[in-house]
Coordinates of N, CA and C in Angstrom, one line a residue:
X3 N 39.2 -18.0 -38.2 CA 39.5 -17.0 -39.3 C 40.1 -15.8 -38.7
X4 N 41.3 -15.4 -39.3 CA 42.0 -14.3 -38.8 C 41.5 -12.9 -39.4
X5 N 42.1 -11.9 -38.9 CA 41.7 -10.5 -39.3 C 41.9 -10.3 -40.8
X6 N 42.9 -10.8 -41.4 CA 43.1 -10.6 -42.8 C 42.0 -11.2 -43.6
X7 N 41.6 -12.5 -43.3 CA 40.5 -13.1 -44.0 C 39.2 -12.4 -43.8
X8 N 39.0 -11.9 -42.6 CA 37.8 -11.2 -42.3 C 37.6 -9.8 -42.9
X9 N 38.7 -9.1 -43.0 CA 38.6 -7.7 -43.3 C 39.3 -7.2 -44.6
X10 N 40.2 -8.0 -45.2 CA 40.9 -7.5 -46.3 C 40.1 -7.4 -47.6
X11 N 39.5 -6.2 -47.7 CA 38.6 -5.9 -48.9 C 38.9 -4.5 -49.3
X12 N 39.6 -4.4 -50.4 CA 40.0 -3.0 -50.9 C 38.7 -2.3 -51.4
X13 N 38.7 -1.0 -51.1 CA 37.6 -0.2 -51.7 C 37.8 0.1 -53.2
X14 N 36.8 0.6 -53.9 CA 37.0 0.8 -55.3 C 38.1 1.8 -55.6
X15 N 38.3 2.8 -54.7 CA 39.4 3.8 -55.0 C 40.7 3.5 -54.2
X16 N 41.0 2.3 -53.9 CA 42.1 2.0 -53.1 C 43.4 2.5 -53.7
X17 N 43.7 2.2 -54.9 CA 44.9 2.6 -55.6 C 45.1 4.1 -55.5
X18 N 44.1 4.9 -55.7 CA 44.2 6.3 -55.7 C 44.5 6.8 -54.2
X19 N 43.9 6.1 -53.3 CA 44.1 6.4 -51.9 C 45.6 6.1 -51.5
X20 N 46.1 5.0 -52.0 CA 47.5 4.6 -51.7 C 48.4 5.7 -52.3
X21 N 48.1 6.1 -53.5 CA 48.9 7.1 -54.1 C 48.9 8.5 -53.3
X22 N 47.7 8.8 -52.9 CA 47.5 10.0 -52.0 C 48.3 9.9 -50.8
X23 N 48.2 8.8 -50.1 CA 49.0 8.6 -48.9 C 50.5 8.6 -49.1
X24 N 51.0 8.0 -50.2 CA 52.4 8.0 -50.5 C 52.9 9.4 -50.7
X25 N 52.1 10.2 -51.5 CA 52.5 11.6 -51.8 C 52.6 12.4 -50.5
X26 N 51.6 12.2 -49.6 CA 51.6 13.0 -48.3 C 52.9 12.6 -47.5
X27 N 53.2 11.3 -47.4 CA 54.4 10.9 -46.7 C 55.7 11.5 -47.3
X28 N 55.7 11.5 -48.6 CA 56.9 12.0 -49.3 C 57.0 13.5 -49.0
X29 N 55.8 14.2 -49.1 CA 55.8 15.6 -48.8 C 56.2 15.9 -47.3
X30 N 55.7 15.0 -46.4 CA 56.1 15.2 -45.0 C 57.6 15.2 -44.8
X31 N 58.2 14.2 -45.4 CA 59.7 14.1 -45.3 C 60.4 15.3 -45.9
X32 N 59.8 15.9 -46.9 CA 60.5 17.0 -47.6 C 60.2 18.4 -47.0
X33 N 58.9 18.6 -46.6 CA 58.5 19.9 -46.2 C 58.2 20.1 -44.7
X34 N 58.0 19.1 -44.0 CA 57.6 19.2 -42.6 C 58.6 18.8 -41.6
X35 N 59.8 18.7 -42.0 CA 60.9 18.2 -41.1 C 61.2 19.3 -40.0
X36 N 61.5 18.8 -38.8 CA 61.5 17.5 -38.4 C 60.1 16.9 -38.2
X37 N 59.9 15.7 -38.6 CA 58.6 15.1 -38.5 C 58.8 13.6 -37.9
X38 N 57.8 13.1 -37.3 CA 57.9 11.8 -36.7 C 56.5 11.1 -36.8
X39 N 56.5 9.8 -36.8 CA 55.3 9.0 -36.7 C 55.0 8.5 -35.3
X40 N 53.8 8.7 -34.8 CA 53.4 8.2 -33.5 C 52.7 6.9 -33.8
X41 N 53.2 5.8 -33.3 CA 52.7 4.5 -33.6 C 52.2 3.8 -32.3
X42 N 51.0 3.3 -32.3 CA 50.5 2.4 -31.2 C 50.7 0.9 -31.6
X43 N 51.2 0.7 -32.8 CA 51.4 -0.6 -33.3 C 50.1 -1.3 -33.7
X44 N 49.1 -0.5 -33.9 CA 47.8 -1.0 -34.4 C 47.9 -1.2 -35.9
X45 N 46.8 -1.7 -36.5 CA 46.9 -2.0 -37.9 C 47.2 -0.8 -38.8
X46 N 46.6 0.3 -38.5 CA 46.9 1.5 -39.3 C 48.3 1.9 -39.2
X47 N 48.8 1.9 -38.0 CA 50.2 2.3 -37.8 C 51.3 1.4 -38.4
X48 N 51.0 0.1 -38.4 CA 52.0 -0.7 -39.0 C 52.0 -0.5 -40.6
X49 N 50.9 -0.2 -41.1 CA 50.8 0.2 -42.5 C 51.7 1.4 -42.8
X50 N 51.5 2.4 -42.0 CA 52.3 3.7 -42.2 C 53.7 3.4 -42.1
X51 N 54.2 2.7 -41.0 CA 55.6 2.4 -40.9 C 56.1 1.6 -42.0
X52 N 55.3 0.7 -42.5 CA 55.8 -0.1 -43.7 C 56.0 0.8 -44.9
X53 N 55.1 1.8 -45.1 CA 55.2 2.7 -46.2 C 56.4 3.6 -46.1
X54 N 56.7 4.1 -44.9 CA 57.8 4.9 -44.6 C 59.1 4.2 -45.0
X55 N 59.2 2.9 -44.6 CA 60.3 2.1 -44.9 C 60.4 1.7 -46.4
X56 N 59.2 1.4 -47.0 CA 59.2 1.1 -48.4 C 59.6 2.2 -49.3
X57 N 59.2 3.5 -48.9 CA 59.5 4.7 -49.7 C 60.9 5.2 -49.3
X58 N 61.5 4.6 -48.3 CA 62.9 5.0 -47.8 C 62.9 6.5 -47.5
X59 N 61.9 6.9 -46.7 CA 61.8 8.3 -46.3 C 62.6 8.6 -45.0
X60 N 63.0 7.6 -44.2 CA 63.8 7.9 -43.0 C 63.0 8.7 -41.9
X61 N 61.7 8.7 -42.0 CA 60.9 9.4 -41.0 C 61.0 8.5 -39.7
X62 N 61.5 9.1 -38.6 CA 61.5 8.3 -37.4 C 60.2 8.0 -36.8
X63 N 60.1 6.9 -36.1 CA 58.9 6.4 -35.5 C 59.0 6.3 -34.0
X64 N 58.0 6.6 -33.2 CA 58.1 6.4 -31.8 C 56.8 5.7 -31.3
X65 N 57.0 5.0 -30.2 CA 56.0 4.2 -29.5 C 55.9 4.6 -28.1
X66 N 54.7 4.7 -27.5 CA 54.6 5.0 -26.1 C 54.4 3.7 -25.4
X67 N 55.4 3.2 -24.6 CA 55.2 2.0 -23.8 C 54.7 2.5 -22.4
X68 N 53.4 2.3 -22.2 CA 52.7 2.9 -21.0 C 53.0 2.1 -19.8
X69 N 53.6 0.9 -19.9 CA 53.8 0.0 -18.8 C 52.7 -0.9 -18.6
X70 N 51.6 -0.8 -19.4 CA 50.4 -1.6 -19.3 C 50.0 -2.2 -20.6
X71 N 50.9 -2.4 -21.6 CA 50.6 -2.9 -22.9 C 50.5 -4.4 -22.8
X72 N 49.7 -5.0 -23.7 CA 49.6 -6.4 -23.8 C 51.0 -7.0 -24.2
X73 N 51.2 -8.3 -23.8 CA 52.5 -8.9 -24.2 C 52.6 -9.0 -25.8
X74 N 51.5 -9.2 -26.5 CA 51.5 -9.3 -27.9 C 52.0 -8.0 -28.5
X75 N 51.6 -6.8 -27.9 CA 52.0 -5.5 -28.4 C 53.5 -5.4 -28.2
X76 N 54.0 -5.8 -27.1 CA 55.4 -5.6 -26.8 C 56.3 -6.5 -27.7
X77 N 55.8 -7.7 -28.0 CA 56.5 -8.6 -28.9 C 56.6 -7.9 -30.3
X78 N 55.4 -7.4 -30.8 CA 55.4 -6.7 -32.1 C 56.4 -5.5 -32.1
X79 N 56.5 -4.8 -30.9 CA 57.4 -3.7 -30.8 C 58.8 -4.2 -31.0
X80 N 59.2 -5.3 -30.4 CA 60.5 -5.9 -30.5 C 60.8 -6.2 -32.0
X81 N 59.8 -6.9 -32.6 CA 60.0 -7.2 -34.0 C 60.2 -6.0 -34.9
X82 N 59.4 -4.9 -34.6 CA 59.5 -3.7 -35.4 C 60.8 -3.1 -35.3
X83 N 61.3 -3.0 -34.1 CA 62.6 -2.4 -33.8 C 63.7 -3.2 -34.6
X84 N 63.6 -4.5 -34.6 CA 64.6 -5.3 -35.2 C 64.6 -5.3 -36.7
X85 N 63.5 -5.0 -37.3 CA 63.3 -5.1 -38.8 C 63.2 -3.7 -39.5
X86 N 62.9 -2.7 -38.8 CA 62.6 -1.4 -39.4 C 63.9 -0.7 -39.9
X87 N 63.9 -0.2 -41.1 CA 65.1 0.6 -41.5 C 65.1 2.0 -40.9
X88 N 64.0 2.5 -40.6 CA 63.9 3.8 -39.9 C 63.9 3.6 -38.4
X89 N 64.5 4.5 -37.6 CA 64.6 4.2 -36.2 C 63.2 4.2 -35.5
X90 N 63.1 3.4 -34.5 CA 61.9 3.2 -33.7 C 62.3 3.5 -32.2
X91 N 61.8 4.6 -31.7 CA 62.2 5.0 -30.3 C 61.0 4.7 -29.4
X92 N 61.3 4.3 -28.2 CA 60.2 4.0 -27.2 C 60.3 5.0 -26.1
X93 N 59.2 5.6 -25.7 CA 59.1 6.5 -24.6 C 58.2 5.9 -23.5
X94 N 58.7 6.1 -22.3 CA 58.1 5.5 -21.1 C 57.5 6.7 -20.2
X95 N 56.5 6.4 -19.4 CA 56.1 7.4 -18.4 C 57.2 7.6 -17.3
X96 N 57.1 8.7 -16.7 CA 58.0 9.0 -15.5 C 57.7 8.0 -14.4
X97 N 58.6 7.2 -14.1 CA 58.4 6.1 -13.1 C 57.8 6.6 -11.8
X98 N 58.4 7.6 -11.3 CA 57.9 8.1 -10.0 C 56.5 8.6 -10.0
X99 N 56.1 9.2 -11.1 CA 54.7 9.6 -11.3 C 53.7 8.4 -11.3
X100 N 54.1 7.3 -11.9 CA 53.3 6.1 -11.9 C 53.3 5.5 -10.5
X101 N 54.4 5.4 -9.9 CA 54.5 4.8 -8.5 C 53.6 5.6 -7.6
X102 N 53.6 6.9 -7.6 CA 52.8 7.7 -6.7 C 51.3 7.6 -7.0
X103 N 51.0 7.5 -8.3 CA 49.6 7.4 -8.7 C 49.0 6.1 -8.2
X104 N 49.7 5.0 -8.5 CA 49.2 3.7 -8.1 C 49.2 3.5 -6.6
X105 N 50.1 4.1 -5.9 CA 50.1 4.0 -4.4 C 48.9 4.8 -3.8
X106 N 48.6 5.9 -4.5 CA 47.5 6.7 -4.0 C 46.1 6.2 -4.4
X107 N 46.0 5.7 -5.6 CA 44.7 5.4 -6.2 C 44.5 3.9 -6.5
X108 N 45.5 3.1 -6.5 CA 45.4 1.7 -6.7 C 45.6 1.4 -8.2
X109 N 45.8 0.1 -8.5 CA 46.1 -0.4 -9.8 C 44.9 -0.3 -10.7
X110 N 43.7 -0.3 -10.2 CA 42.4 -0.3 -11.0 C 41.7 1.0 -10.9
X111 N 42.4 2.1 -10.7 CA 41.8 3.4 -10.5 C 41.0 3.8 -11.7
X112 N 41.4 3.4 -12.9 CA 40.7 3.8 -14.1 C 39.3 3.4 -14.2
X113 N 38.9 2.4 -13.4 CA 37.5 1.9 -13.4 C 36.6 2.7 -12.5
X114 N 37.2 3.5 -11.6 CA 36.4 4.2 -10.6 C 35.8 5.5 -11.1
X115 N 36.4 6.2 -12.0 CA 35.9 7.4 -12.5 C 36.6 7.8 -13.8
X116 N 35.9 8.6 -14.6 CA 36.5 9.1 -15.8 C 37.7 10.0 -15.5
X117 N 37.6 10.7 -14.4 CA 38.7 11.6 -14.0 C 40.0 10.9 -13.7
X118 N 39.8 9.8 -12.9 CA 41.0 9.0 -12.6 C 41.5 8.2 -13.8
X119 N 40.6 7.8 -14.7 CA 41.1 7.1 -15.9 C 41.9 8.1 -16.7
X120 N 41.4 9.3 -16.9 CA 42.1 10.3 -17.7 C 43.4 10.8 -17.0
X121 N 43.5 10.7 -15.7 CA 44.7 11.1 -14.9 C 45.7 10.0 -15.2
X122 N 45.3 8.7 -15.3 CA 46.2 7.6 -15.6 C 46.7 7.8 -17.0
X123 N 45.8 8.1 -18.0 CA 46.2 8.3 -19.4 C 47.2 9.5 -19.5
X124 N 47.0 10.5 -18.7 CA 47.9 11.7 -18.7 C 49.3 11.3 -18.4
X125 N 49.4 10.5 -17.3 CA 50.8 10.1 -16.8 C 51.4 9.1 -17.8
X126 N 50.6 8.2 -18.3 CA 51.2 7.1 -19.1 C 51.3 7.4 -20.6
X127 N 50.5 8.4 -21.1 CA 50.5 8.7 -22.5 C 50.8 10.1 -22.8
X128 N 50.0 11.0 -22.2 CA 50.1 12.4 -22.6 C 51.4 13.1 -22.3
X129 N 51.9 12.9 -21.1 CA 53.2 13.4 -20.8 C 54.4 12.8 -21.6
X130 N 54.4 11.5 -21.7 CA 55.5 11.0 -22.6 C 55.3 11.5 -24.1
X131 N 54.1 11.6 -24.5 CA 53.9 12.1 -25.9 C 54.5 13.6 -26.0
X132 N 54.3 14.4 -25.0 CA 54.9 15.7 -25.0 C 56.4 15.6 -25.3
X133 N 57.0 14.7 -24.6 CA 58.5 14.6 -24.8 C 58.8 14.1 -26.2
X134 N 58.0 13.2 -26.7 CA 58.3 12.6 -28.0 C 58.1 13.6 -29.1
X135 N 57.2 14.6 -28.9 CA 56.9 15.6 -29.9 C 57.7 16.9 -29.8
X136 N 58.5 17.0 -28.7 CA 59.2 18.2 -28.5 C 60.2 18.5 -29.7
X137 N 60.1 19.7 -30.2 CA 60.9 20.1 -31.3 C 60.5 19.7 -32.7
X138 N 59.3 18.9 -32.8 CA 58.9 18.5 -34.1 C 58.0 19.5 -34.8
X139 N 58.1 19.6 -36.1 CA 57.2 20.5 -36.9 C 55.9 19.8 -37.2
X140 N 55.9 18.5 -37.2 CA 54.7 17.8 -37.6 C 54.8 16.3 -37.0
X141 N 53.6 15.7 -36.9 CA 53.6 14.3 -36.5 C 52.6 13.6 -37.3
X142 N 52.8 12.3 -37.5 CA 52.0 11.5 -38.4 C 51.2 10.5 -37.5
X143 N 49.9 10.4 -37.7 CA 49.0 9.5 -36.9 C 48.3 8.5 -37.9
X144 N 47.6 7.5 -37.3 CA 46.8 6.6 -38.0 C 45.4 6.9 -38.0
X145 N 45.0 8.1 -37.7 CA 43.6 8.4 -37.6 C 42.9 8.2 -39.0
X146 N 41.7 7.7 -38.9 CA 40.8 7.5 -40.1 C 39.4 8.1 -39.8
X147 N 38.8 8.6 -40.8 CA 37.4 9.2 -40.6 C 36.4 8.1 -40.2
X148 N 36.7 6.9 -40.7 CA 35.7 5.8 -40.4 C 35.8 5.3 -39.0
X149 N 36.8 5.6 -38.2 CA 37.0 5.0 -36.9 C 35.9 5.4 -35.9
X150 N 35.4 6.6 -35.9 CA 34.4 7.0 -35.0 C 33.7 8.3 -35.4
X151 N 32.6 8.6 -34.8 CA 32.0 9.9 -35.1 C 32.9 11.1 -34.8
X152 N 33.6 10.9 -33.7 CA 34.5 12.0 -33.3 C 35.6 12.3 -34.4
X153 N 35.9 11.3 -35.2 CA 37.0 11.4 -36.2 C 36.4 11.6 -37.7
X154 N 35.2 11.8 -37.8 CA 34.5 11.8 -39.1 C 35.0 12.9 -40.0
X155 N 35.6 14.0 -39.4 CA 36.0 15.1 -40.2 C 37.6 15.2 -40.2
X156 N 38.2 14.1 -39.9 CA 39.7 14.2 -39.9 C 40.3 14.5 -41.2
X157 N 41.1 15.6 -41.3 CA 41.7 16.0 -42.6 C 43.0 15.3 -42.8
X158 N 43.5 15.3 -44.1 CA 44.8 14.7 -44.3 C 45.9 15.5 -43.6
X159 N 45.8 16.8 -43.7 CA 46.7 17.7 -43.0 C 45.9 18.6 -42.1
X160 N 46.2 18.5 -40.8 CA 45.5 19.3 -39.8 C 46.4 20.3 -39.2
X161 N 46.1 21.6 -39.6 CA 46.9 22.7 -39.0 C 46.2 23.5 -38.0
X162 N 45.0 23.0 -37.6 CA 44.2 23.8 -36.7 C 44.8 24.2 -35.4
X163 N 45.8 23.4 -34.9 CA 46.5 23.7 -33.7 C 47.9 24.2 -33.9
X164 N 48.3 24.5 -35.1 CA 49.7 24.8 -35.4 C 50.1 26.1 -34.7
X165 N 49.2 27.1 -34.6 CA 49.5 28.4 -34.0 C 49.8 28.2 -32.5
X166 N 49.1 27.3 -31.9 CA 49.2 27.0 -30.4 C 50.4 26.1 -30.1
X167 N 50.6 25.0 -30.9 CA 51.6 24.0 -30.6 C 52.8 24.1 -31.4
X168 N 52.8 24.8 -32.6 CA 53.9 24.9 -33.5 C 54.1 23.7 -34.4
X169 N 53.1 22.8 -34.4 CA 53.2 21.6 -35.3 C 51.9 21.3 -35.9
X170 N 52.0 20.6 -37.1 CA 50.8 20.1 -37.8 C 50.7 18.6 -37.5
X171 N 49.5 18.1 -37.7 CA 49.2 16.7 -37.6 C 48.8 16.2 -38.9
X172 N 49.5 15.1 -39.4 CA 49.3 14.5 -40.7 C 48.6 13.2 -40.5
X173 N 47.5 13.0 -41.2 CA 46.7 11.8 -41.1 C 46.6 11.1 -42.5
X174 N 47.7 10.4 -42.9 CA 47.8 9.9 -44.3 C 46.7 8.8 -44.6
X175 N 46.1 8.2 -43.6 CA 45.1 7.2 -43.9 C 43.7 7.7 -43.7
X176 N 43.5 9.0 -43.6 CA 42.2 9.6 -43.2 C 41.1 9.0 -44.1
X177 N 41.4 8.8 -45.4 CA 40.3 8.4 -46.3 C 40.2 6.9 -46.5
X178 N 41.1 6.1 -45.8 CA 41.1 4.7 -46.0 C 40.0 4.0 -45.2
X179 N 39.4 2.9 -45.7 CA 38.5 2.1 -45.0 C 39.3 1.0 -44.2
X180 N 38.6 0.3 -43.3 CA 39.2 -0.8 -42.5 C 39.6 -1.9 -43.5
X181 N 38.8 -2.1 -44.5 CA 39.1 -3.1 -45.5 C 40.4 -2.7 -46.3
X182 N 40.6 -1.4 -46.6 CA 41.8 -0.9 -47.3 C 43.0 -1.3 -46.4
X183 N 42.9 -1.0 -45.1 CA 44.1 -1.2 -44.2 C 44.5 -2.7 -44.3
X184 N 43.5 -3.6 -44.2 CA 43.8 -5.0 -44.2 C 44.2 -5.5 -45.6
X185 N 43.7 -4.9 -46.6 CA 44.1 -5.3 -48.0 C 45.6 -5.0 -48.1
X186 N 46.1 -3.8 -47.6 CA 47.5 -3.5 -47.7 C 48.3 -4.4 -46.9
X187 N 47.9 -4.8 -45.7 CA 48.6 -5.7 -44.9 C 48.7 -7.1 -45.6
X188 N 47.6 -7.5 -46.2 CA 47.7 -8.8 -46.9 C 48.6 -8.8 -48.1
X189 N 48.5 -7.7 -48.9 CA 49.3 -7.6 -50.1 C 50.8 -7.5 -49.9
X190 N 51.1 -6.9 -48.7 CA 52.5 -6.7 -48.5 C 53.1 -7.5 -47.3
X191 N 52.3 -8.4 -46.8 CA 52.7 -9.3 -45.8 C 53.3 -8.6 -44.6
X192 N 52.6 -7.6 -44.1 CA 53.0 -6.7 -43.0 C 52.7 -7.4 -41.7
X193 N 53.7 -7.5 -40.8 CA 53.5 -8.1 -39.5 C 52.5 -7.2 -38.7
X194 N 51.6 -7.8 -38.0 CA 50.6 -7.1 -37.2 C 50.3 -7.7 -35.9
X195 N 49.7 -7.0 -35.0 CA 49.4 -7.5 -33.6 C 48.4 -8.6 -33.7
X196 N 48.8 -9.8 -33.2 CA 47.8 -11.0 -33.3 C 46.5 -10.8 -32.5
X197 N 46.5 -9.7 -31.6 CA 45.2 -9.4 -31.0 C 44.1 -9.1 -32.0
X198 N 44.5 -8.6 -33.1 CA 43.5 -8.3 -34.2 C 42.8 -9.5 -34.6
X199 N 43.5 -10.7 -34.5 CA 42.8 -11.9 -34.9 C 41.8 -12.4 -33.8
X200 N 41.9 -11.8 -32.6 CA 41.0 -12.1 -31.5 C 39.9 -11.0 -31.3
X201 N 39.6 -10.3 -32.4 CA 38.6 -9.3 -32.4 C 38.8 -8.1 -31.6
X202 N 40.1 -7.7 -31.6 CA 40.5 -6.4 -31.0 C 40.8 -5.4 -32.2
X203 N 39.9 -4.7 -32.7 CA 40.2 -3.8 -33.8 C 41.0 -2.6 -33.3
X204 N 40.8 -2.1 -32.1 CA 41.5 -1.0 -31.5 C 42.2 -1.5 -30.2
X205 N 43.5 -1.3 -30.2 CA 44.3 -1.9 -29.1 C 45.0 -0.8 -28.3
X206 N 44.8 -0.7 -27.0 CA 45.5 0.2 -26.1 C 46.1 -0.5 -25.0
X207 N 46.0 0.0 -23.8 CA 46.5 -0.6 -22.6 C 45.6 -1.9 -22.3
X208 N 46.2 -2.9 -21.7 CA 45.5 -4.1 -21.4 C 44.3 -3.9 -20.5
X209 N 44.3 -3.2 -19.4 CA 43.2 -3.0 -18.6 C 42.0 -2.3 -19.2
X210 N 42.3 -1.5 -20.3 CA 41.3 -0.6 -20.9 C 40.9 -1.1 -22.3
X211 N 41.2 -2.3 -22.7 CA 40.9 -2.8 -24.0 C 40.3 -4.2 -23.9
X212 N 39.2 -4.4 -24.6 CA 38.6 -5.8 -24.7 C 38.3 -6.1 -26.1
X213 N 38.0 -7.4 -26.4 CA 37.5 -7.8 -27.7 C 36.1 -7.2 -27.9
X214 N 35.7 -7.1 -29.2 CA 34.4 -6.6 -29.4 C 33.5 -7.8 -30.0
X215 N 32.2 -7.7 -29.9 CA 31.3 -8.7 -30.5 C 30.8 -8.2 -31.8
X216 N 30.3 -9.2 -32.6 CA 29.8 -8.9 -33.9 C 28.7 -7.8 -33.9
X217 N 28.9 -6.8 -34.7 CA 28.0 -5.7 -34.7 C 28.3 -4.5 -33.8
X218 N 29.3 -4.7 -32.9 CA 29.6 -3.6 -32.0 C 30.5 -2.5 -32.8
X219 N 30.4 -1.3 -32.3 CA 31.2 -0.2 -32.9 C 32.7 -0.5 -32.8
X220 N 33.4 0.0 -33.8 CA 34.9 -0.2 -34.0 C 35.6 0.0 -32.7
X221 N 35.3 1.0 -31.9 CA 36.0 1.4 -30.7 C 35.2 1.0 -29.4
X222 N 34.3 0.1 -29.5 CA 33.5 -0.3 -28.4 C 34.4 -1.0 -27.3
X223 N 35.5 -1.6 -27.7 CA 36.3 -2.3 -26.8 C 37.3 -1.4 -26.0
X224 N 37.3 -0.1 -26.3 CA 38.1 0.9 -25.6 C 37.3 1.5 -24.5
X225 N 37.8 1.4 -23.2 CA 37.1 2.1 -22.1 C 35.6 1.8 -22.1
X226 N 35.3 0.5 -22.3 CA 33.9 0.1 -22.5 C 32.9 0.4 -21.4
X227 N 33.4 0.7 -20.2 CA 32.5 1.0 -19.1 C 32.1 2.5 -19.0
X228 N 32.7 3.3 -20.0 CA 32.4 4.7 -20.0 C 31.4 5.1 -21.0
X229 N 30.8 6.3 -20.9 CA 29.9 6.8 -21.9 C 30.7 7.1 -23.1
X230 N 30.1 7.0 -24.3 CA 30.8 7.1 -25.6 C 31.5 8.5 -25.7
X231 N 30.9 9.5 -25.2 CA 31.5 10.9 -25.3 C 32.8 11.0 -24.6
X232 N 33.1 10.2 -23.6 CA 34.3 10.3 -22.8 C 35.5 9.6 -23.4
X233 N 35.3 8.8 -24.4 CA 36.2 7.8 -24.9 C 37.4 8.4 -25.7
X234 N 38.2 9.3 -25.0 CA 39.5 9.7 -25.6 C 40.5 9.8 -24.4
X235 N 41.7 9.6 -24.7 CA 42.7 9.5 -23.7 C 43.4 10.9 -23.5
X236 N 43.1 11.9 -24.3 CA 43.7 13.2 -24.3 C 44.7 13.4 -25.4
X237 N 44.9 12.5 -26.2 CA 45.9 12.6 -27.3 C 45.3 13.3 -28.5
X238 N 44.0 13.2 -28.8 CA 43.5 13.8 -30.0 C 42.3 14.7 -29.7
X239 N 42.0 15.0 -28.5 CA 40.8 15.8 -28.1 C 41.0 17.2 -28.4
X240 N 40.0 17.8 -29.1 CA 40.1 19.3 -29.4 C 39.5 20.1 -28.2
X241 N 40.0 21.3 -28.0 CA 39.4 22.2 -27.1 C 39.7 22.0 -25.6
X242 N 40.7 21.1 -25.4 CA 41.1 20.9 -24.0 C 41.9 22.0 -23.5
X243 N 41.9 22.3 -22.2 CA 42.7 23.4 -21.7 C 44.2 23.1 -21.7
X244 N 44.5 21.8 -21.7 CA 45.9 21.4 -21.7 C 46.6 21.8 -23.1
X245 N 47.8 22.3 -23.1 CA 48.5 22.6 -24.3 C 48.8 21.3 -25.1
X246 N 48.7 20.2 -24.4 CA 49.1 18.9 -25.1 C 47.9 18.3 -25.8
X247 N 46.7 18.5 -25.3 CA 45.5 17.8 -25.7 C 45.2 17.9 -27.2
X248 N 45.5 19.1 -27.8 CA 45.2 19.2 -29.2 C 46.2 18.6 -30.0
X249 N 47.3 18.1 -29.4 CA 48.4 17.7 -30.2 C 48.8 16.2 -30.0
X250 N 48.0 15.4 -29.5 CA 48.4 14.1 -29.2 C 47.5 13.0 -29.9
X251 N 48.0 11.6 -30.5 CA 47.3 10.6 -31.4 C 46.3 9.7 -30.8
X252 N 45.3 9.1 -31.6 CA 44.3 8.2 -31.0 C 44.9 6.8 -31.2
X253 N 44.5 6.0 -30.4 CA 45.1 4.7 -30.3 C 45.3 4.2 -31.7
X254 N 45.7 4.3 -32.2 CA 46.3 3.8 -33.4 C 46.6 3.9 -33.6
X255 N 48.0 5.8 -30.8 CA 49.2 5.8 -30.4 C 49.0 5.1 -29.7
X256 N 48.8 4.1 -29.0 CA 48.4 3.3 -27.9 C 47.2 4.0 -27.3
X257 N 47.0 4.7 -28.3 CA 46.1 5.5 -27.9 C 45.3 4.9 -28.1

């Protein structure tokens, strides 16, 4: 049984949520330009990209290819670039930074400490994201309140870091349930990552993502060897000393 069969269950207010999301995306294209969508090619992000194309908004999309993505994710990226009406740009980490880090710490440094894992995330995600967001007034993410306790207060429009970063974060699916996401995918025949059919609800880099078991938390498969409180890559964390940390997406940028 695939992810669509397992999860596609629209909530009672789905149509109102879809209208709310569409209005926010239309507003983003009109009032927040330049604006871009950060996509990790997860289920939430493919829904947003589909809506951007469906509404003909022309909002560009970017993907962070960390160099450690699953083959299934890379194949979906190729499909998305080939079929999307709006441009899909790929950002890569600085190769020399990756080479030096791996030479110094090894390929499996992320398992040795939270600090090393976050250092890897910074090189492969945070720094490329800074380049992707340069000059943008706003960016669009797939964050939902239901995803985790840390995201329970996610607003549709987040301007809390605008004074510091110069940009707002737009979360058009903030009110959607997981069932809503899959209902939209089913109704509109949206292409999605086949890893979702293998019980990967949240998909990031291959070494840092595993399938989850029945009853496990939505994000239990991300950095599963760490304490729950540490489970962010630096893209969406508040209160970090880095000027990037308040401004970057949760796997759902490969995050």
